[in-house]
mmCIF file of C-alpha atoms in Angstrom:
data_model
loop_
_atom_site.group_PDB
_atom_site.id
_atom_site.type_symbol
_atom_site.label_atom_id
_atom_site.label_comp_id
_atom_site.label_asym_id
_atom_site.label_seq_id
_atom_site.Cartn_x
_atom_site.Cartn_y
_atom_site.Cartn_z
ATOM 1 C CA UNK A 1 -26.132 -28.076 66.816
ATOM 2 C CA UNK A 2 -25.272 -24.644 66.306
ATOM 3 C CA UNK A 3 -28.434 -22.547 65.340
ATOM 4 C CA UNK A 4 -28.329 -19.144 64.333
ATOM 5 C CA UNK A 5 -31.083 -17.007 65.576
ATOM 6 C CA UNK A 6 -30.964 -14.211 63.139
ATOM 7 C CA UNK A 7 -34.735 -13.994 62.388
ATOM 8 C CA UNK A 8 -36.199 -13.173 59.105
ATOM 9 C CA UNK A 9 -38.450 -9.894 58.522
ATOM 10 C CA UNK A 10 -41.816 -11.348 58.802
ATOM 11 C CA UNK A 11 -43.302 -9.998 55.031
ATOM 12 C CA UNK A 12 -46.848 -8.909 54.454
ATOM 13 C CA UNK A 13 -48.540 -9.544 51.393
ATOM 14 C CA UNK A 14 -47.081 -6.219 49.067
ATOM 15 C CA UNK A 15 -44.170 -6.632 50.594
ATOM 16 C CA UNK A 16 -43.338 -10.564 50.049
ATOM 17 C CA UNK A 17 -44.951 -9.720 46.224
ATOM 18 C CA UNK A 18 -42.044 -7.323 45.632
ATOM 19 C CA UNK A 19 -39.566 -9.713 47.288
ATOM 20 C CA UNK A 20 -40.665 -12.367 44.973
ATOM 21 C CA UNK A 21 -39.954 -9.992 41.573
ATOM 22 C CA UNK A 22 -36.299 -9.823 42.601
ATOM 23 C CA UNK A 23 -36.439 -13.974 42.457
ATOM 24 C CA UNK A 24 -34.740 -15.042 39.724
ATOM 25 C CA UNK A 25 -35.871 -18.405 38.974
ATOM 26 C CA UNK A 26 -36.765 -20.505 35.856
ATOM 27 C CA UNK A 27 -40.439 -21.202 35.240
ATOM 28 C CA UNK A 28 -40.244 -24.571 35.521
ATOM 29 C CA UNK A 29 -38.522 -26.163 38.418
ATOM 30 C CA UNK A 30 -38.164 -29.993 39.450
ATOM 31 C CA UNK A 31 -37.332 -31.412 42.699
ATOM 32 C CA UNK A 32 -37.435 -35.156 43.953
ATOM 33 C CA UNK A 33 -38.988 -35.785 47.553
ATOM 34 C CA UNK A 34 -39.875 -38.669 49.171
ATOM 35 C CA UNK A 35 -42.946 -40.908 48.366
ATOM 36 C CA UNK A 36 -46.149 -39.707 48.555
ATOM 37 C CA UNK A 37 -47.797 -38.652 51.762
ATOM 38 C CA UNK A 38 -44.678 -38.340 53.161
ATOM 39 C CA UNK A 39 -43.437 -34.899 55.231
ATOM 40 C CA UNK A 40 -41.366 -34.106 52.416
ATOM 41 C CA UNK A 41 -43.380 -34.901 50.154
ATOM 42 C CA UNK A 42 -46.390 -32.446 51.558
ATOM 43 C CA UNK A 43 -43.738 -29.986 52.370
ATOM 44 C CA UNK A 44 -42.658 -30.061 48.918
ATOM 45 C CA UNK A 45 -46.192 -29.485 47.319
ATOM 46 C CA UNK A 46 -46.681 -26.477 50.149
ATOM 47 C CA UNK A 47 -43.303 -24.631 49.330
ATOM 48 C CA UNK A 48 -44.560 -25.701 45.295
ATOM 49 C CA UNK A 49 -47.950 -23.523 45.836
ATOM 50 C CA UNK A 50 -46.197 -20.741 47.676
ATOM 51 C CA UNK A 51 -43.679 -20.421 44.880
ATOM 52 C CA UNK A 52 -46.942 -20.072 42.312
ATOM 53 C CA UNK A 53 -48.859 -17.778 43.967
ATOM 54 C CA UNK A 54 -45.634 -15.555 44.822
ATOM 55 C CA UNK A 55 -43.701 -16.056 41.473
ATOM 56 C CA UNK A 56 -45.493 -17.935 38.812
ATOM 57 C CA UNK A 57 -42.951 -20.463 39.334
ATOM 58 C CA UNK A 58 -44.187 -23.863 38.780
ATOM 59 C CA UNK A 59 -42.047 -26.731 41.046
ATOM 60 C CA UNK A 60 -42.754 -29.900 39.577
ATOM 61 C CA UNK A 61 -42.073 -32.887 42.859
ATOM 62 C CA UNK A 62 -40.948 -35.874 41.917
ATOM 63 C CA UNK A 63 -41.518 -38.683 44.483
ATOM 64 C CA UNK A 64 -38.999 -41.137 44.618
ATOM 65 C CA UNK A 65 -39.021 -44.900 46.577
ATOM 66 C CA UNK A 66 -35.762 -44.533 48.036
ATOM 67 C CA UNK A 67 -32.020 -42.623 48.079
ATOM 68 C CA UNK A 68 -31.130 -43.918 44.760
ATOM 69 C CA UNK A 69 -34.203 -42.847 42.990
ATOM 70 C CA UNK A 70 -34.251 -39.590 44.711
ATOM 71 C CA UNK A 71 -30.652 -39.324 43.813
ATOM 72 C CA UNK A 72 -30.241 -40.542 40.417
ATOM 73 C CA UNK A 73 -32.130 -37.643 38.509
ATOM 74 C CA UNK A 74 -29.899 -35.220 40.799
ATOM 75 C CA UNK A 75 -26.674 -36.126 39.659
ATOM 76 C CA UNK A 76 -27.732 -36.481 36.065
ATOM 77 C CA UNK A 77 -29.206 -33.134 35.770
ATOM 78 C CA UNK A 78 -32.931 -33.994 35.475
ATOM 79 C CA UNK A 79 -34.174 -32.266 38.442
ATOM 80 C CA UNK A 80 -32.105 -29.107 40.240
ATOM 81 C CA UNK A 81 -32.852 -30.285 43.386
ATOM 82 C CA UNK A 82 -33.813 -32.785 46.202
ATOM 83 C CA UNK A 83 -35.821 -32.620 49.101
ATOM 84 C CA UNK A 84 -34.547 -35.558 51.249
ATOM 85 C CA UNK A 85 -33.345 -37.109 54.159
ATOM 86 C CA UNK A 86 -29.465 -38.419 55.482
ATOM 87 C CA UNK A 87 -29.863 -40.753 52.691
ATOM 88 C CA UNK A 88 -29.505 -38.455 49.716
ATOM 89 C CA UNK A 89 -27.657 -35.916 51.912
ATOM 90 C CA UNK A 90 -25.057 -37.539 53.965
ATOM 91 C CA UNK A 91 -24.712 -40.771 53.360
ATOM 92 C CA UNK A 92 -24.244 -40.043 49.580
ATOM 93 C CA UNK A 93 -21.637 -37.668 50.354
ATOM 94 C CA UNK A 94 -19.567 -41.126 52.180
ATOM 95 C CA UNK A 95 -20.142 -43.140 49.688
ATOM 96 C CA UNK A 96 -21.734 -45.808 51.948
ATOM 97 C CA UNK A 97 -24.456 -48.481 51.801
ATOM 98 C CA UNK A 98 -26.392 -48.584 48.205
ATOM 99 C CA UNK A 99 -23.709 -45.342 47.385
ATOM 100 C CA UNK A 100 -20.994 -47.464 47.690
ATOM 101 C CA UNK A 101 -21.931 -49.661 44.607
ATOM 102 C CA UNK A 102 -19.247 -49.229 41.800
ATOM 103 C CA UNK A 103 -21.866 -47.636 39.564
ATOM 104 C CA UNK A 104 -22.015 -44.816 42.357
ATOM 105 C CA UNK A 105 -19.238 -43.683 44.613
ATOM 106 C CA UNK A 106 -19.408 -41.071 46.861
ATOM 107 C CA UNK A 107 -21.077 -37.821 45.755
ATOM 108 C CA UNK A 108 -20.377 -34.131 45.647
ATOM 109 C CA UNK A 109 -23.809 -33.334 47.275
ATOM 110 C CA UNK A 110 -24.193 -29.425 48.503
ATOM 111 C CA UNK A 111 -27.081 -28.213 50.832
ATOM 112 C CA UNK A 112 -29.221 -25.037 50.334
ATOM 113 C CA UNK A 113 -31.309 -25.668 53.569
ATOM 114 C CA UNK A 114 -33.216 -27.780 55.803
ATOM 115 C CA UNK A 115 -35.878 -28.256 58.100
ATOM 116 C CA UNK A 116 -34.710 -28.066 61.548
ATOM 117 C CA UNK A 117 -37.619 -27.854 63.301
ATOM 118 C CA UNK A 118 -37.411 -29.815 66.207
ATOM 119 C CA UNK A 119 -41.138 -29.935 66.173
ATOM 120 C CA UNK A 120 -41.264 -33.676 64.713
ATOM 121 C CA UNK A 121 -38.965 -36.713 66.026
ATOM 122 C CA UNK A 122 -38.489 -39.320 62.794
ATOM 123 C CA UNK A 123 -38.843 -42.783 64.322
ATOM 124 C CA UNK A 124 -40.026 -46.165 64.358
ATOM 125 C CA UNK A 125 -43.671 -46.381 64.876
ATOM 126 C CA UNK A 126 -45.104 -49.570 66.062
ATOM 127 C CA UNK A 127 -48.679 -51.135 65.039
ATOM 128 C CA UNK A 128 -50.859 -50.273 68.255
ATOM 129 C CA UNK A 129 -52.558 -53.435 68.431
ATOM 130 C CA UNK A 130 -49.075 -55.351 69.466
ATOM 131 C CA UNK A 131 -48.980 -54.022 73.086
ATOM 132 C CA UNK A 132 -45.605 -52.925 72.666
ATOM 133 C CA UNK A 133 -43.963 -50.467 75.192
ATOM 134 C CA UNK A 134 -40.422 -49.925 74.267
ATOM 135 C CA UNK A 135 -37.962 -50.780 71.165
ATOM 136 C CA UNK A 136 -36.357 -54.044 73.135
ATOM 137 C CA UNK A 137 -40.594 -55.609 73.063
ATOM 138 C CA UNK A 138 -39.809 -55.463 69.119
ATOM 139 C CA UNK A 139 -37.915 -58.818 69.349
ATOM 140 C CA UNK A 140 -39.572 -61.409 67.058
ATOM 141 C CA UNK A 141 -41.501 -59.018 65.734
ATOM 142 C CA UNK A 142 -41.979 -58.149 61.907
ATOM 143 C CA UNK A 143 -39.920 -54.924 60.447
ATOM 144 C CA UNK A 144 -39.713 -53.083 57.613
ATOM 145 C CA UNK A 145 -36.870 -52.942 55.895
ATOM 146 C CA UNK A 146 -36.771 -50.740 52.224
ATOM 147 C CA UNK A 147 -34.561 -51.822 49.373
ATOM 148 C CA UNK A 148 -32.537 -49.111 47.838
ATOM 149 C CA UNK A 149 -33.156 -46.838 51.188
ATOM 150 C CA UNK A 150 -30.012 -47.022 53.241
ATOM 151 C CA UNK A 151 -30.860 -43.412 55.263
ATOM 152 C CA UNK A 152 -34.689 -45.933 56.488
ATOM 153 C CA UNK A 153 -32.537 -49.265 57.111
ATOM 154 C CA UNK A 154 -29.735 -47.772 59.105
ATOM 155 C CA UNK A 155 -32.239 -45.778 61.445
ATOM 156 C CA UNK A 156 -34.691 -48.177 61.704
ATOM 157 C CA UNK A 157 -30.982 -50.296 62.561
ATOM 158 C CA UNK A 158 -29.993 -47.502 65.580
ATOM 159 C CA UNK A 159 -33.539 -47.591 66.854
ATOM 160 C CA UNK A 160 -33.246 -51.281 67.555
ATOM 161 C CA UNK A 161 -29.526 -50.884 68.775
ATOM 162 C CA UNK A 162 -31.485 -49.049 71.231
ATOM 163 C CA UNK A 163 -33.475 -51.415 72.385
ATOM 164 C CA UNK A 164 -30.404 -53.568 72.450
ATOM 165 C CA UNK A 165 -31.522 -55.592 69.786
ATOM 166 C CA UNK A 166 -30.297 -56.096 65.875
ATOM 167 C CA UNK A 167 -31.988 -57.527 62.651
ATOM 168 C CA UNK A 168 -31.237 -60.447 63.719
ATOM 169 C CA UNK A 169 -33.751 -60.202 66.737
ATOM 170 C CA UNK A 170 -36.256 -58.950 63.901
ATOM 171 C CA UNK A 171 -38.515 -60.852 60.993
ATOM 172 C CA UNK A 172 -37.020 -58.655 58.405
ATOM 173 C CA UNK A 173 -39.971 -57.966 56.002
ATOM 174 C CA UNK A 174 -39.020 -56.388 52.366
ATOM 175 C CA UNK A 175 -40.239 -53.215 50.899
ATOM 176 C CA UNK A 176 -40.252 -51.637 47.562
ATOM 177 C CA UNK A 177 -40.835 -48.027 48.547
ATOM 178 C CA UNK A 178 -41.257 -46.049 52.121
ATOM 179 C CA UNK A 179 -45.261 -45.664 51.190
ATOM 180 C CA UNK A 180 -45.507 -49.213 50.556
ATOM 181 C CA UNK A 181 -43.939 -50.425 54.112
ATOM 182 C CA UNK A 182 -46.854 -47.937 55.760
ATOM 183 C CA UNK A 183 -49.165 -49.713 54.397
ATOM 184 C CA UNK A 184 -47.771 -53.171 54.603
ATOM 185 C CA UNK A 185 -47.960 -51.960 58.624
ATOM 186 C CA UNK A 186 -51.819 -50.937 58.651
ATOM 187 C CA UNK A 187 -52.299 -53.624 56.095
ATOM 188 C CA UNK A 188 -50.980 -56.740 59.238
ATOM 189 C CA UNK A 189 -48.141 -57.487 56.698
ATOM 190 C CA UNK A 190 -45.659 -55.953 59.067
ATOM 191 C CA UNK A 191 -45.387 -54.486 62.624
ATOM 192 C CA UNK A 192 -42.842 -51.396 62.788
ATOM 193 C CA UNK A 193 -41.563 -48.823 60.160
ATOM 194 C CA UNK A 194 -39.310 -45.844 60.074
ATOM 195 C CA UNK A 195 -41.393 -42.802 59.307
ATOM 196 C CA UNK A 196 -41.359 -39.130 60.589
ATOM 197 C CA UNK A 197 -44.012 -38.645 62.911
ATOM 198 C CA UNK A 198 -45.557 -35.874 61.076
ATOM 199 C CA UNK A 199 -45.812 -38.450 57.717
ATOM 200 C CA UNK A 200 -49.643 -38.508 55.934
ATOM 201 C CA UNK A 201 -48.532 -42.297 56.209
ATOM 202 C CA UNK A 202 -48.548 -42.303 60.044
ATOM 203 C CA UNK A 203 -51.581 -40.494 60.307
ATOM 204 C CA UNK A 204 -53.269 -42.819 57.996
ATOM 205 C CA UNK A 205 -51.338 -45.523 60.436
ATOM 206 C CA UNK A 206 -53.082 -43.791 63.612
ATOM 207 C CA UNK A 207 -56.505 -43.533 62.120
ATOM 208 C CA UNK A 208 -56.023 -47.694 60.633
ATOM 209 C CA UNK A 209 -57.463 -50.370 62.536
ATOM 210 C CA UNK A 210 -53.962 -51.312 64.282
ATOM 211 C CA UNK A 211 -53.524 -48.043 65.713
ATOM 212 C CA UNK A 212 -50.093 -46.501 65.883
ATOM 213 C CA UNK A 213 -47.652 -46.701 68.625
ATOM 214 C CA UNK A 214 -44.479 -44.307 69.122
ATOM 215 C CA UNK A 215 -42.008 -46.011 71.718
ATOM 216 C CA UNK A 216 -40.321 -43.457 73.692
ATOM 217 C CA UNK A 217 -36.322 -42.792 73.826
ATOM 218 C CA UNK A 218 -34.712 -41.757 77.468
ATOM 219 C CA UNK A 219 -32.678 -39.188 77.152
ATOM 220 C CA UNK A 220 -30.936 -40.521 80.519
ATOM 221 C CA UNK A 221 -30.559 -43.557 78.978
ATOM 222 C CA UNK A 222 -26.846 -42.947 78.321
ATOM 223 C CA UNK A 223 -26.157 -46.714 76.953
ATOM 224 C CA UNK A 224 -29.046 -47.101 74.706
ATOM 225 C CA UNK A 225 -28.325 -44.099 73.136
ATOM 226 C CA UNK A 226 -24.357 -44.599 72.858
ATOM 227 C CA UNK A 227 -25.504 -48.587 70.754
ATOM 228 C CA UNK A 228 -27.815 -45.829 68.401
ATOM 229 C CA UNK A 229 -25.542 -43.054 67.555
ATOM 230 C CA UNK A 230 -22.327 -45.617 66.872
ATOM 231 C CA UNK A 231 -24.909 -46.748 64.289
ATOM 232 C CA UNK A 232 -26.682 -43.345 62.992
ATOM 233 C CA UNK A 233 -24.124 -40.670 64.747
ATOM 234 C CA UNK A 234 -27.067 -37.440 63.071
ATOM 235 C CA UNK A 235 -29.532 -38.793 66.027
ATOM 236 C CA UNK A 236 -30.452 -36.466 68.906
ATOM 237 C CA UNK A 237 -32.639 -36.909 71.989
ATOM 238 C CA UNK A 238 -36.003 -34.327 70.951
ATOM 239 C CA UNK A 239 -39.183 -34.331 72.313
ATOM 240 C CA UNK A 240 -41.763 -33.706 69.481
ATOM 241 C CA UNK A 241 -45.101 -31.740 69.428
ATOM 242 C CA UNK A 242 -46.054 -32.775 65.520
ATOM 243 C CA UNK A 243 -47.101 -35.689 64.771
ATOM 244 C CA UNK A 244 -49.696 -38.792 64.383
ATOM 245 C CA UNK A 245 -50.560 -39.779 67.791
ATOM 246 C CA UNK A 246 -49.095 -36.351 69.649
ATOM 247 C CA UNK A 247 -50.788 -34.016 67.778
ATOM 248 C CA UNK A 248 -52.786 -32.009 70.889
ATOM 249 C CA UNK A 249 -50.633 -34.084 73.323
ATOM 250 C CA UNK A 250 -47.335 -32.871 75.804
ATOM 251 C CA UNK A 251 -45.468 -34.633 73.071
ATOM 252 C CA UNK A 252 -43.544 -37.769 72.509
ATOM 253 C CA UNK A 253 -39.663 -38.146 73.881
ATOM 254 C CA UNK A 254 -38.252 -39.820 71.001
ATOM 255 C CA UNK A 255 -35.062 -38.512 68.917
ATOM 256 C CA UNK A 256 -34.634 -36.562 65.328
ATOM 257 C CA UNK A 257 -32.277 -35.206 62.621
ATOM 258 C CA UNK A 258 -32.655 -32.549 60.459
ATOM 259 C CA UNK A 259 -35.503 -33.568 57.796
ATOM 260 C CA UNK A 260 -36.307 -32.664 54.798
ATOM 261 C CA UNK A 261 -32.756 -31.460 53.501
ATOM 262 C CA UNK A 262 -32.647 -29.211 50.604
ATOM 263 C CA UNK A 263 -29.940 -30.152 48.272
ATOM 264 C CA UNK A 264 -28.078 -29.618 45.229
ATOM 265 C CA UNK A 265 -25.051 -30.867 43.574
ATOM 266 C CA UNK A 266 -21.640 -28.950 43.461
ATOM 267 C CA UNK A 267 -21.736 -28.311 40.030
ATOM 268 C CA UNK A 268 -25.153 -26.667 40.160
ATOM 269 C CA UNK A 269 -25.438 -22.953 38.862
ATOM 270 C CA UNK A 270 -24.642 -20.722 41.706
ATOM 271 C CA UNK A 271 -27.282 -17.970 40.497
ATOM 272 C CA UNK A 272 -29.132 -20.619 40.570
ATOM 273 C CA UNK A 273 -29.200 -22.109 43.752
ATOM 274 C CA UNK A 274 -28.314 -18.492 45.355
ATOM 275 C CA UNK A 275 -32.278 -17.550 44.264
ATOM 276 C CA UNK A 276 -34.057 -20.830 45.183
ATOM 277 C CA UNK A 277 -32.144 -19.987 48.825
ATOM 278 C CA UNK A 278 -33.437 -16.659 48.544
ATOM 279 C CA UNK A 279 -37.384 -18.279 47.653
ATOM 280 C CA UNK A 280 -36.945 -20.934 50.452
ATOM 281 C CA UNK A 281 -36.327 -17.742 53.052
ATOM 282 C CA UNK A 282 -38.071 -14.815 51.400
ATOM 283 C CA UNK A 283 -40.872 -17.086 51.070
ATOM 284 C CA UNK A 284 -41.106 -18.561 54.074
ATOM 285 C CA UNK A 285 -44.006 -16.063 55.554
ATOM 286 C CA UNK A 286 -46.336 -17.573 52.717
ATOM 287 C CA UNK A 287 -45.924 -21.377 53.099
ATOM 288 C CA UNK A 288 -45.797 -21.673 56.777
ATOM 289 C CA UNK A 289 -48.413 -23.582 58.328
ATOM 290 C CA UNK A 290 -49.342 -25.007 55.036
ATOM 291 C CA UNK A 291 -47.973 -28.373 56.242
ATOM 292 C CA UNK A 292 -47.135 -30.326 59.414
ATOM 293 C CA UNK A 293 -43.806 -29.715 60.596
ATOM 294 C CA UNK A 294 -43.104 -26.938 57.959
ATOM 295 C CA UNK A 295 -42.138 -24.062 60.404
ATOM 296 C CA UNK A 296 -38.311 -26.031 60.788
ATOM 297 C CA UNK A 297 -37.583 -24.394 56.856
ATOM 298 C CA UNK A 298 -37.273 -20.941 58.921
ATOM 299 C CA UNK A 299 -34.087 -19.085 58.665
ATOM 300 C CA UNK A 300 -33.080 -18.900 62.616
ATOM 301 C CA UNK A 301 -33.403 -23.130 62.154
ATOM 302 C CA UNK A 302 -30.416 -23.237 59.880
ATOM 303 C CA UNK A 303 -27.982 -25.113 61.518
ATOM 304 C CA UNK A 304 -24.737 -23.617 59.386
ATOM 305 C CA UNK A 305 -22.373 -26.391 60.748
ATOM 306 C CA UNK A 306 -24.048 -29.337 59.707
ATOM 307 C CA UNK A 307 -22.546 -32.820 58.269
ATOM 308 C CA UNK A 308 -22.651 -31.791 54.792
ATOM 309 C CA UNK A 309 -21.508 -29.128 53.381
ATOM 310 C CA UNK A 310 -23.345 -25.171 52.056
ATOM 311 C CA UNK A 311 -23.347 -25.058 48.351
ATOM 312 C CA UNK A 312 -21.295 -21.784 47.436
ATOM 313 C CA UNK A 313 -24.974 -19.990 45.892
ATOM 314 C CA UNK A 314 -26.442 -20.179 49.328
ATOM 315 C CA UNK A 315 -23.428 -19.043 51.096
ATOM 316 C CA UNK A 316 -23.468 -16.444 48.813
ATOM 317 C CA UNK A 317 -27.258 -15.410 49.933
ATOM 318 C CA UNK A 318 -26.185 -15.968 53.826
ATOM 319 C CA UNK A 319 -23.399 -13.436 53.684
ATOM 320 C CA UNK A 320 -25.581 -10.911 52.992
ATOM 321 C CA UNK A 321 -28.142 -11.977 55.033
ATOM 322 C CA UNK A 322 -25.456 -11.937 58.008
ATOM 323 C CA UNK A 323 -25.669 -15.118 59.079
ATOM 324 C CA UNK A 324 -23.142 -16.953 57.786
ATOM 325 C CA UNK A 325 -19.721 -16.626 59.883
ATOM 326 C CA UNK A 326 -15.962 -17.460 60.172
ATOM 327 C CA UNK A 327 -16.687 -20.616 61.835
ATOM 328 C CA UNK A 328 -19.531 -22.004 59.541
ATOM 329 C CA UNK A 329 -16.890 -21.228 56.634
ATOM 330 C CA UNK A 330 -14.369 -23.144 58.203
ATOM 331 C CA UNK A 331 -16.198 -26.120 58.940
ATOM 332 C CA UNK A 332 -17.527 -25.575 55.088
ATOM 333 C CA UNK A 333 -14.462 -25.523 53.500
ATOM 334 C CA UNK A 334 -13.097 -28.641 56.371
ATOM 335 C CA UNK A 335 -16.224 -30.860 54.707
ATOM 336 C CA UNK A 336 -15.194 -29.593 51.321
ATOM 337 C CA UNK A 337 -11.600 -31.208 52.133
ATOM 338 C CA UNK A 338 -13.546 -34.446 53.364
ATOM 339 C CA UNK A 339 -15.395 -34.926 50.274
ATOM 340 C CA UNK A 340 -12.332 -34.655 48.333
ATOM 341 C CA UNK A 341 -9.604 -37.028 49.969
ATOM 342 C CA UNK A 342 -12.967 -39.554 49.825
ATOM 343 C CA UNK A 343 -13.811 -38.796 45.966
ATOM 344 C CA UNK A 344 -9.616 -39.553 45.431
ATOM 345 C CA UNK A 345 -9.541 -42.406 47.285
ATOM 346 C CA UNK A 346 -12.508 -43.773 44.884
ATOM 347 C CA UNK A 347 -10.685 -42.834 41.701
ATOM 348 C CA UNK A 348 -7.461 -44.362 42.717
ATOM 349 C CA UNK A 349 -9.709 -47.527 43.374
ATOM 350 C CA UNK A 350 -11.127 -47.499 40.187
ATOM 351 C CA UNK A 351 -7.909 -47.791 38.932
ATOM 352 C CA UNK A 352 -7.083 -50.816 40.518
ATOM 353 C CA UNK A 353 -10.417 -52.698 39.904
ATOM 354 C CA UNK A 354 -10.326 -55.092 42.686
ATOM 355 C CA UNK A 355 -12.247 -58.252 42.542
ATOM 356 C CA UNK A 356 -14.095 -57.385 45.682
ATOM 357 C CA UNK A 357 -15.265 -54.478 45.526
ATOM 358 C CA UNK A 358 -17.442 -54.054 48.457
ATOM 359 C CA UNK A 359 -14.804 -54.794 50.692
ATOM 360 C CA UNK A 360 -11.902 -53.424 49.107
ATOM 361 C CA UNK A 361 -14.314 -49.525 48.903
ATOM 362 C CA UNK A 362 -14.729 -50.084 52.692
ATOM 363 C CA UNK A 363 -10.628 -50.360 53.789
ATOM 364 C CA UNK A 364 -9.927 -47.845 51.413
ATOM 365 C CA UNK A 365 -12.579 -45.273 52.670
ATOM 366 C CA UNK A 366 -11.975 -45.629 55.979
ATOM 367 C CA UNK A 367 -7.999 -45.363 55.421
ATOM 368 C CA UNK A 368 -8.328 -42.462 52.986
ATOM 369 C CA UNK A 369 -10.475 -40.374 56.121
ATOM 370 C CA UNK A 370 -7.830 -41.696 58.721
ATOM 371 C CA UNK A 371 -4.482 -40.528 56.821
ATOM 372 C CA UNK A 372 -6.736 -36.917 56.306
ATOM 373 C CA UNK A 373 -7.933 -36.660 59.865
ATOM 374 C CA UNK A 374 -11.660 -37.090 59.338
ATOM 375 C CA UNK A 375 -13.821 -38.689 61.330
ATOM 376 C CA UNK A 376 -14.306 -42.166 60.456
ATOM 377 C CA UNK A 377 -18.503 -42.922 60.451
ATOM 378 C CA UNK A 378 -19.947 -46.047 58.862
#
């Protein structure tokens, strides 16, 4: 990743009070996060107070079970924003998995920020009681899978691939929502699920009966991690010091992504999302520390070149904070082009309304990022 490490004036109190009056934000702001108890959820709430106290801004968090529900309120205009994962981010962008129904497509998602914190690996935690030691011991074993939640399934998919394994190695056990797969795990109803290790869930998970078991990733192990990232190509090797289980620890070798991701959709109000940037940064001083994990929301975390691209309202706020440059823009406007040739290429489908639709979407995706000389993922 590129980083920038342009750091943000640290603010005392006066001073992040008269930063706030030059917010310009509605009073009433909704976001969707992930279920309850979740790290984006808790994030959520902490940026929510911190906006209150600073602003008299009151952010309203939606929790949603999966990508859909998270996503669905986004595009029609019922929330401004969404604090979520690959899911909502990336994968909605490609038009892949439950985006790649015909009732979806893929989607002109925009990011404002996200937490790059490094601090907190998002993984598949085992049930302690099991006496597993690495991802290939999950075979036969019980896993979660989450209906409507591509972003979950497809990682909880590389970390197997990993272990050299598939779900066909697995008992594939169905779940309605990310919260309810936690508890399925401490409840004995199933044996590994995809959380970040920083969730309320996996704390609840470590303090349970069962126990809670993080099974380390290699970062030597060149082959295991090739089988992940040709499944989940976000994934990096990180060693995280947040977390259920690590917490106090010299932390847990595992991998991560960038999580939560703030995001918006292109045709959101560029005022708009140029002053919820500015609260997110501005801000920062005053909600840091209230949650695990939160200190990756910082402005010298932004990775600028990320898989999805800057809505214009933030770029707008990182000019003039300096740190957005030639190169971010060009990657920007080269994900811009990407989005485009694939939102074309579902049009021109439409058109055609071919009996299969599933399969016919796939060819045609794949062809439409060939001929435009994007990398084809998924």
């Amino acid at each position: 990743m590129n980083y920038f490490t342009s750091a943000v004036a640290v603010f005392g109190l006066t001073g992040t009070m008269a930063m706030a009056q030059d917010i310009d934000l509605p009073k009433q702001l909704s976001w969707t996060a992930y279920d309850t108890g979740s790290a984006g959820y808790n994030q959520s709430v902490a940026i929510g107070a911190a906006l209150q106290d600073a602003t008299g801004v009151n952010l309203r968090v939606l929790p949603g079970k999966n990508d859909v529900s998270r996503t669905e309120p986004l595009r029609q205009g019922r929330v401004q924003f969404s604090a979520t994962g690959v899911g909502g981010s990336f994968m909605a962008q490609e038009g892949v998995f439950d985006f790649g129904a015909e009732n979806w497509g893929p989607q002109p998602i925009r990011v404002l920020m996200a937490n790059n914190g490094g601090a907190i690996n998002l993984a598949v935690g085992v049930a302690g009681d099991l006496g597993i030691e690495e991802y290939a011991d999950l075979a036969g074993k019980r896993v979660a899978y989450i209906v409507g939640a591509p972003a979950l399934n497809v990682n909880t998919e590389a970390y197997l691939a990993y272990g050299g394994l598939t779900w066909d190695d697995v008992e594939r056990v169905d779940f309605g929502g990310f919260g309810a797969s936690w508890t399925g795990l401490i409840e004995g109803q199933v044996d590994a699920a995809f959380a970040s290790t920083n969730s309320g869930k996996a704390y609840e998970a470590e303090a349970g009966p069962r126990g809670l078991f993080w099974p380390p990733i290699d970062p030597d192990n060149t082959e295991g991690l090739e089988r992940m990232t040709a499944i989940a190509p976000f994934f990096t090797p990180n060693k995280a010091m947040v977390g259920a289980t690590i917490d106090g620890t010299d932390g847990y070798q595992g991998a991560g992504y960038a999580y939560p991701v703030l995001t918006a959709i292109e045709a959101t109000d560029d005022d708009l999302v140029y002053n919820m940037t500015k609260a997110m940064v501005e801000l920062f001083p005053q909600y840091d520390g209230k949650a695990p994990g939160i200190g990756g929301w910082a402005i010298d975390k932004q990775d600028m070149e990320w898989v999805v691209p800057y809505h214009e309202g933030a770029i707008r706020y990182y000019k003039e904070q300096g740190v957005w440059t030639d190169a971010a823009q060009a990657h920007n406007d080269n994900l811009i082009a990407r989005q485009e040739a694939l939102a074309a290429a579902w049009e021109a489908l439409k058109a055609e309304a071919p009996e299969d639709w599933e399969a016919a979407w796939d060819a045609a995706r794949r062809a439409a990022l060939k001929d435009g000389g994007f990398q084809v993922t998924f």
